[in-house]
Amino acid sequence: MRAYGHDFASPLLLGTALYDSPAVLADSVRAGQPGAVTVSLRRESAGQLAGQAFWTLVRDLGVPVLPNTAGCHGVREAVTTAQMAREVFGTNWIKLEVIGSGDLLQPDLFGLVEAARLLTEDGFQVFPYTTEDLVAAERLLRAGCEVLMPWGAPIGSGRGLNNLFGLRALRAHFPEIPMVIDAGIGRPSHVAAAFEMGFDAVLLNTAVAKAGDPVAMARAFRLACEVGRLGFEAGPMPERDMAVPSTPTLGRAMLDA
């Protein structure tokens, strides 16, 4: 995937929360070989993984860092968090989250567009966590975003790609825009399906961090990215409503009664 002039080494992006230990996180990142890892400034400020020690761990992995505004429920809060993240992590990248629903962690699309506009004007390169809504996508692009990150399903739900029609419509409507399926991924098969639909990358966290074997699961997701992308590029056969015989009937042997 290429976004904001950067070629990501892998279409798999990994979150860094919820791992049982820093060692498990590091081993999972090495197994998954992601193109970037996401880090929440709010989470780090709370000291979940010992602040500076955690930042040192992430830096030593040699993977690009995509800070995010996870947990922000308003425009001002998200913008302020992004500005702080730029100071801490030394990057203009920001994964922008403006949450509107506490139960589903669904984006506030109105606040998201406004925050994206303000951050873009401030020099940020915004990766917006959004839905499959076409109107919101158009307004995010007008606000200056060069990539879209529609959810597959609510964060941490593991339900996969809930709205196949909506996601296909979004992909078809903006064929040249880099798109990342963000949130709701639970299995490697969900990742393969996203790539087969033409999406450029996936971002996931809980499915690896809370797997029985996070390291093995990270590797499984890496391979699923490769399989799904290869299948898409190979040109899948079209779906049909009727059966089509694989063995032709023309020229088959006929027996007299």
CSV table of C-alpha atoms in Angstrom, one decimal:
chain,number,residue,atom,x,y,z
A,1,MET,CA,0.0,0.0,0.0
A,2,ARG,CA,1.1,3.5,-0.8
A,3,ALA,CA,-0.3,6.5,1.2
A,4,TYR,CA,1.0,10.0,1.6
A,5,GLY,CA,4.0,9.2,-0.5
A,6,HIS,CA,5.0,6.3,1.7
A,7,ASP,CA,5.3,2.7,0.5
A,8,PHE,CA,4.3,0.4,3.4
A,9,ALA,CA,6.4,-2.7,3.5
A,10,SER,CA,3.4,-4.8,4.4
A,11,PRO,CA,-0.4,-4.4,4.0
A,12,LEU,CA,-0.8,-5.7,7.6
A,13,LEU,CA,-1.0,-3.0,10.3
A,14,LEU,CA,-0.9,-4.1,13.9
A,15,GLY,CA,-2.1,-2.5,17.1
A,16,THR,CA,0.0,-2.7,20.2
A,17,ALA,CA,-2.6,-2.9,23.0
A,18,LEU,CA,-3.9,-5.8,25.1
A,19,TYR,CA,-0.8,-8.0,24.9
A,20,ASP,CA,0.0,-10.0,28.0
A,21,SER,CA,3.6,-8.7,28.1
A,22,PRO,CA,6.1,-6.6,26.1
A,23,ALA,CA,7.9,-9.8,25.1
A,24,VAL,CA,4.7,-11.2,23.5
A,25,LEU,CA,4.1,-8.0,21.7
A,26,ALA,CA,7.6,-7.9,20.3
A,27,ASP,CA,7.5,-11.5,19.2
A,28,SER,CA,4.1,-11.0,17.6
A,29,VAL,CA,5.3,-7.9,15.6
A,30,ARG,CA,8.3,-9.9,14.4
A,31,ALA,CA,6.1,-12.8,13.3
A,32,GLY,CA,3.5,-10.5,11.6
A,33,GLN,CA,6.1,-8.2,9.9
A,34,PRO,CA,3.6,-5.3,9.8
A,35,GLY,CA,4.0,-2.3,7.7
A,36,ALA,CA,3.3,-0.1,10.7
A,37,VAL,CA,2.1,-0.4,14.4
A,38,THR,CA,-0.5,1.8,16.0
A,39,VAL,CA,0.1,3.4,19.4
A,40,SER,CA,-2.4,5.3,21.5
A,41,LEU,CA,-1.0,8.3,23.3
A,42,ARG,CA,-3.9,8.2,25.8
A,43,ARG,CA,-3.1,4.6,26.6
A,44,GLU,CA,0.6,5.4,27.0
A,45,SER,CA,-0.2,8.4,29.2
A,46,ALA,CA,-2.1,6.0,31.5
A,47,GLY,CA,1.1,3.9,31.9
A,48,GLN,CA,-0.3,0.6,30.6
A,49,LEU,CA,3.0,-0.6,29.4
A,50,ALA,CA,5.3,1.6,31.4
A,51,GLY,CA,5.5,4.6,29.2
A,52,GLN,CA,9.1,5.3,28.1
A,53,ALA,CA,10.1,1.6,28.3
A,54,PHE,CA,7.2,0.8,25.9
A,55,TRP,CA,8.2,3.5,23.5
A,56,THR,CA,11.8,2.2,23.5
A,57,LEU,CA,10.5,-1.3,22.8
A,58,VAL,CA,8.4,-0.1,19.8
A,59,ARG,CA,11.3,2.0,18.4
A,60,ASP,CA,13.7,-0.9,18.7
A,61,LEU,CA,11.4,-3.0,16.5
A,62,GLY,CA,12.2,-0.8,13.6
A,63,VAL,CA,8.6,-0.6,12.4
A,64,PRO,CA,6.9,2.7,11.4
A,65,VAL,CA,4.6,4.1,14.1
A,66,LEU,CA,1.1,5.3,13.4
A,67,PRO,CA,-0.1,7.2,16.5
A,68,ASN,CA,-3.9,7.2,17.1
A,69,THR,CA,-6.5,9.2,19.0
A,70,ALA,CA,-8.2,6.1,20.5
A,71,GLY,CA,-10.7,7.0,23.2
A,72,CYS,CA,-11.4,10.5,22.0
A,73,HIS,CA,-15.1,11.4,21.9
A,74,GLY,CA,-15.0,15.0,20.6
A,75,VAL,CA,-13.2,17.1,18.0
A,76,ARG,CA,-11.2,19.2,20.4
A,77,GLU,CA,-10.1,16.2,22.4
A,78,ALA,CA,-9.0,14.4,19.2
A,79,VAL,CA,-7.1,17.4,17.8
A,80,THR,CA,-5.3,18.0,21.1
A,81,THR,CA,-4.4,14.4,21.4
A,82,ALA,CA,-3.1,14.3,17.8
A,83,GLN,CA,-0.9,17.4,18.5
A,84,MET,CA,0.5,15.8,21.6
A,85,ALA,CA,1.2,12.6,19.7
A,86,ARG,CA,3.1,14.5,17.1
A,87,GLU,CA,5.4,15.9,19.8
A,88,VAL,CA,5.9,12.5,21.4
A,89,PHE,CA,6.3,10.3,18.4
A,90,GLY,CA,7.9,12.8,16.0
A,91,THR,CA,5.5,12.1,13.0
A,92,ASN,CA,2.8,13.9,11.2
A,93,TRP,CA,0.9,10.6,10.7
A,94,ILE,CA,-2.2,10.3,12.8
A,95,LYS,CA,-4.9,7.6,12.9
A,96,LEU,CA,-7.9,9.7,13.7
A,97,GLU,CA,-10.7,8.3,15.9
A,98,VAL,CA,-13.6,10.4,17.0
A,99,ILE,CA,-16.0,8.0,18.8
A,100,GLY,CA,-19.7,8.7,18.8
A,101,SER,CA,-21.2,5.5,20.3
A,102,GLY,CA,-19.9,4.2,23.6
A,103,ASP,CA,-21.4,0.7,23.1
A,104,LEU,CA,-20.3,0.1,19.5
A,105,LEU,CA,-17.4,2.5,19.4
A,106,GLN,CA,-18.8,3.7,16.1
A,107,PRO,CA,-17.2,6.8,14.6
A,108,ASP,CA,-18.9,10.2,15.0
A,109,LEU,CA,-18.8,11.0,11.2
A,110,PHE,CA,-19.7,14.7,11.7
A,111,GLY,CA,-16.9,15.2,14.2
A,112,LEU,CA,-14.5,13.0,12.3
A,113,VAL,CA,-14.8,15.2,9.2
A,114,GLU,CA,-14.3,18.4,11.2
A,115,ALA,CA,-11.3,17.0,13.1
A,116,ALA,CA,-9.8,15.7,9.8
A,117,ARG,CA,-10.1,19.2,8.3
A,118,LEU,CA,-8.4,20.9,11.2
A,119,LEU,CA,-5.6,18.4,11.4
A,120,THR,CA,-4.9,18.5,7.7
A,121,GLU,CA,-4.7,22.3,7.8
A,122,ASP,CA,-2.2,21.8,10.7
A,123,GLY,CA,0.1,19.6,8.5
A,124,PHE,CA,-1.1,16.2,9.7
A,125,GLN,CA,-1.4,13.2,7.4
A,126,VAL,CA,-4.7,11.8,8.6
A,127,PHE,CA,-5.7,8.1,8.5
A,128,PRO,CA,-9.4,8.4,9.5
A,129,TYR,CA,-11.3,5.5,11.2
A,130,THR,CA,-14.7,5.7,9.5
A,131,THR,CA,-17.6,3.6,8.3
A,132,GLU,CA,-18.6,2.5,4.8
A,133,ASP,CA,-20.7,5.6,4.4
A,134,LEU,CA,-20.1,7.1,0.9
A,135,VAL,CA,-21.0,10.7,1.8
A,136,ALA,CA,-18.7,10.7,4.8
A,137,ALA,CA,-15.9,9.2,2.7
A,138,GLU,CA,-16.4,12.0,0.1
A,139,ARG,CA,-16.2,14.7,2.8
A,140,LEU,CA,-13.1,13.2,4.4
A,141,LEU,CA,-11.4,13.3,1.0
A,142,ARG,CA,-12.4,16.9,0.5
A,143,ALA,CA,-11.1,17.6,4.0
A,144,GLY,CA,-7.7,16.5,2.9
A,145,CYS,CA,-7.5,12.8,3.7
A,146,GLU,CA,-5.7,10.7,1.1
A,147,VAL,CA,-6.6,7.3,2.7
A,148,LEU,CA,-9.8,5.9,4.2
A,149,MET,CA,-10.1,3.3,7.0
A,150,PRO,CA,-13.6,1.9,7.0
A,151,TRP,CA,-14.5,-0.5,9.8
A,152,GLY,CA,-15.3,-4.1,9.1
A,153,ALA,CA,-17.2,-4.4,12.3
A,154,PRO,CA,-17.2,-2.8,15.8
A,155,ILE,CA,-13.8,-2.6,17.4
A,156,GLY,CA,-12.8,-5.8,19.2
A,157,SER,CA,-15.9,-7.7,18.1
A,158,GLY,CA,-14.2,-10.2,15.8
A,159,ARG,CA,-17.2,-10.3,13.5
A,160,GLY,CA,-15.3,-9.7,10.3
A,161,LEU,CA,-16.9,-7.8,7.4
A,162,ASN,CA,-20.4,-7.0,8.5
A,163,ASN,CA,-21.7,-5.0,5.5
A,164,LEU,CA,-20.4,-6.6,2.4
A,165,PHE,CA,-22.6,-4.5,0.1
A,166,GLY,CA,-21.5,-1.3,1.7
A,167,LEU,CA,-17.8,-2.1,1.6
A,168,ARG,CA,-18.0,-3.2,-2.0
A,169,ALA,CA,-19.8,0.0,-2.9
A,170,LEU,CA,-17.2,2.1,-1.1
A,171,ARG,CA,-14.3,0.3,-2.8
A,172,ALA,CA,-16.0,0.6,-6.3
A,173,HIS,CA,-16.9,4.3,-5.8
A,174,PHE,CA,-13.3,5.4,-4.9
A,175,PRO,CA,-11.2,2.9,-6.9
A,176,GLU,CA,-7.9,5.0,-6.7
A,177,ILE,CA,-8.1,5.8,-3.0
A,178,PRO,CA,-6.0,3.6,-0.6
A,179,MET,CA,-8.3,1.8,1.8
A,180,VAL,CA,-7.6,0.0,5.0
A,181,ILE,CA,-10.2,-2.3,6.7
A,182,ASP,CA,-9.9,-1.2,10.3
A,183,ALA,CA,-11.6,-2.9,13.3
A,184,GLY,CA,-13.7,-6.0,13.7
A,185,ILE,CA,-11.3,-8.5,12.1
A,186,GLY,CA,-11.2,-11.8,14.0
A,187,ARG,CA,-9.9,-14.5,11.7
A,188,PRO,CA,-7.3,-14.8,8.9
A,189,SER,CA,-10.2,-15.7,6.6
A,190,HIS,CA,-11.7,-12.2,7.2
A,191,VAL,CA,-8.4,-10.7,6.0
A,192,ALA,CA,-8.3,-12.8,2.9
A,193,ALA,CA,-11.9,-11.7,2.1
A,194,ALA,CA,-11.0,-8.1,2.5
A,195,PHE,CA,-8.1,-8.3,0.0
A,196,GLU,CA,-10.3,-10.3,-2.4
A,197,MET,CA,-12.7,-7.4,-2.4
A,198,GLY,CA,-9.8,-5.1,-3.5
A,199,PHE,CA,-8.9,-3.4,-0.2
A,200,ASP,CA,-5.3,-2.4,0.2
A,201,ALA,CA,-4.5,-3.2,3.8
A,202,VAL,CA,-6.0,-4.3,7.1
A,203,LEU,CA,-5.5,-3.0,10.7
A,204,LEU,CA,-6.1,-5.3,13.6
A,205,ASN,CA,-5.2,-5.7,17.2
A,206,THR,CA,-7.4,-7.8,19.5
A,207,ALA,CA,-7.4,-10.8,17.2
A,208,VAL,CA,-3.7,-11.2,17.6
A,209,ALA,CA,-3.2,-9.9,21.2
A,210,LYS,CA,-5.9,-12.1,22.7
A,211,ALA,CA,-5.4,-15.2,20.6
A,212,GLY,CA,-4.3,-18.4,22.3
A,213,ASP,CA,-1.0,-18.1,20.6
A,214,PRO,CA,-0.5,-14.4,19.6
A,215,VAL,CA,2.8,-15.1,17.7
A,216,ALA,CA,1.3,-17.9,15.6
A,217,MET,CA,-1.8,-15.8,14.9
A,218,ALA,CA,0.3,-12.8,13.8
A,219,ARG,CA,2.0,-15.1,11.3
A,220,ALA,CA,-1.3,-16.4,10.1
A,221,PHE,CA,-2.6,-12.9,9.5
A,222,ARG,CA,0.6,-12.1,7.5
A,223,LEU,CA,0.1,-15.1,5.3
A,224,ALA,CA,-3.6,-14.3,4.9
A,225,CYS,CA,-2.7,-10.9,3.5
A,226,GLU,CA,-0.5,-12.6,0.9
A,227,VAL,CA,-3.1,-15.2,0.0
A,228,GLY,CA,-5.9,-12.7,-0.3
A,229,ARG,CA,-3.9,-10.2,-2.3
A,230,LEU,CA,-2.6,-12.9,-4.7
A,231,GLY,CA,-6.2,-14.2,-5.2
A,232,PHE,CA,-7.4,-10.7,-6.0
A,233,GLU,CA,-4.6,-10.0,-8.5
A,234,ALA,CA,-5.2,-13.4,-10.1
A,235,GLY,CA,-8.7,-12.4,-11.1
A,236,PRO,CA,-11.4,-14.5,-9.2
A,237,MET,CA,-14.1,-16.1,-11.3
A,238,PRO,CA,-17.4,-14.3,-11.3
A,239,GLU,CA,-20.2,-15.5,-9.1
A,240,ARG,CA,-23.2,-17.1,-10.9
A,241,ASP,CA,-26.7,-17.9,-9.9
A,242,MET,CA,-26.8,-21.2,-11.9
A,243,ALA,CA,-24.5,-24.1,-12.1
A,244,VAL,CA,-22.0,-24.3,-15.0
A,245,PRO,CA,-20.7,-27.8,-15.8
A,246,SER,CA,-16.9,-28.1,-15.8
A,247,THR,CA,-17.1,-31.0,-18.2
A,248,PRO,CA,-18.5,-30.0,-21.6
A,249,THR,CA,-21.5,-31.9,-22.9
A,250,LEU,CA,-20.5,-31.4,-26.6
A,251,GLY,CA,-19.0,-34.6,-28.0
A,252,ARG,CA,-19.8,-36.8,-25.1
A,253,ALA,CA,-20.5,-40.5,-25.8
A,254,MET,CA,-24.2,-41.4,-26.5
A,255,LEU,CA,-25.5,-44.9,-25.9
A,256,ASP,CA,-28.3,-46.3,-28.0
A,257,ALA,CA,-31.3,-47.6,-26.0
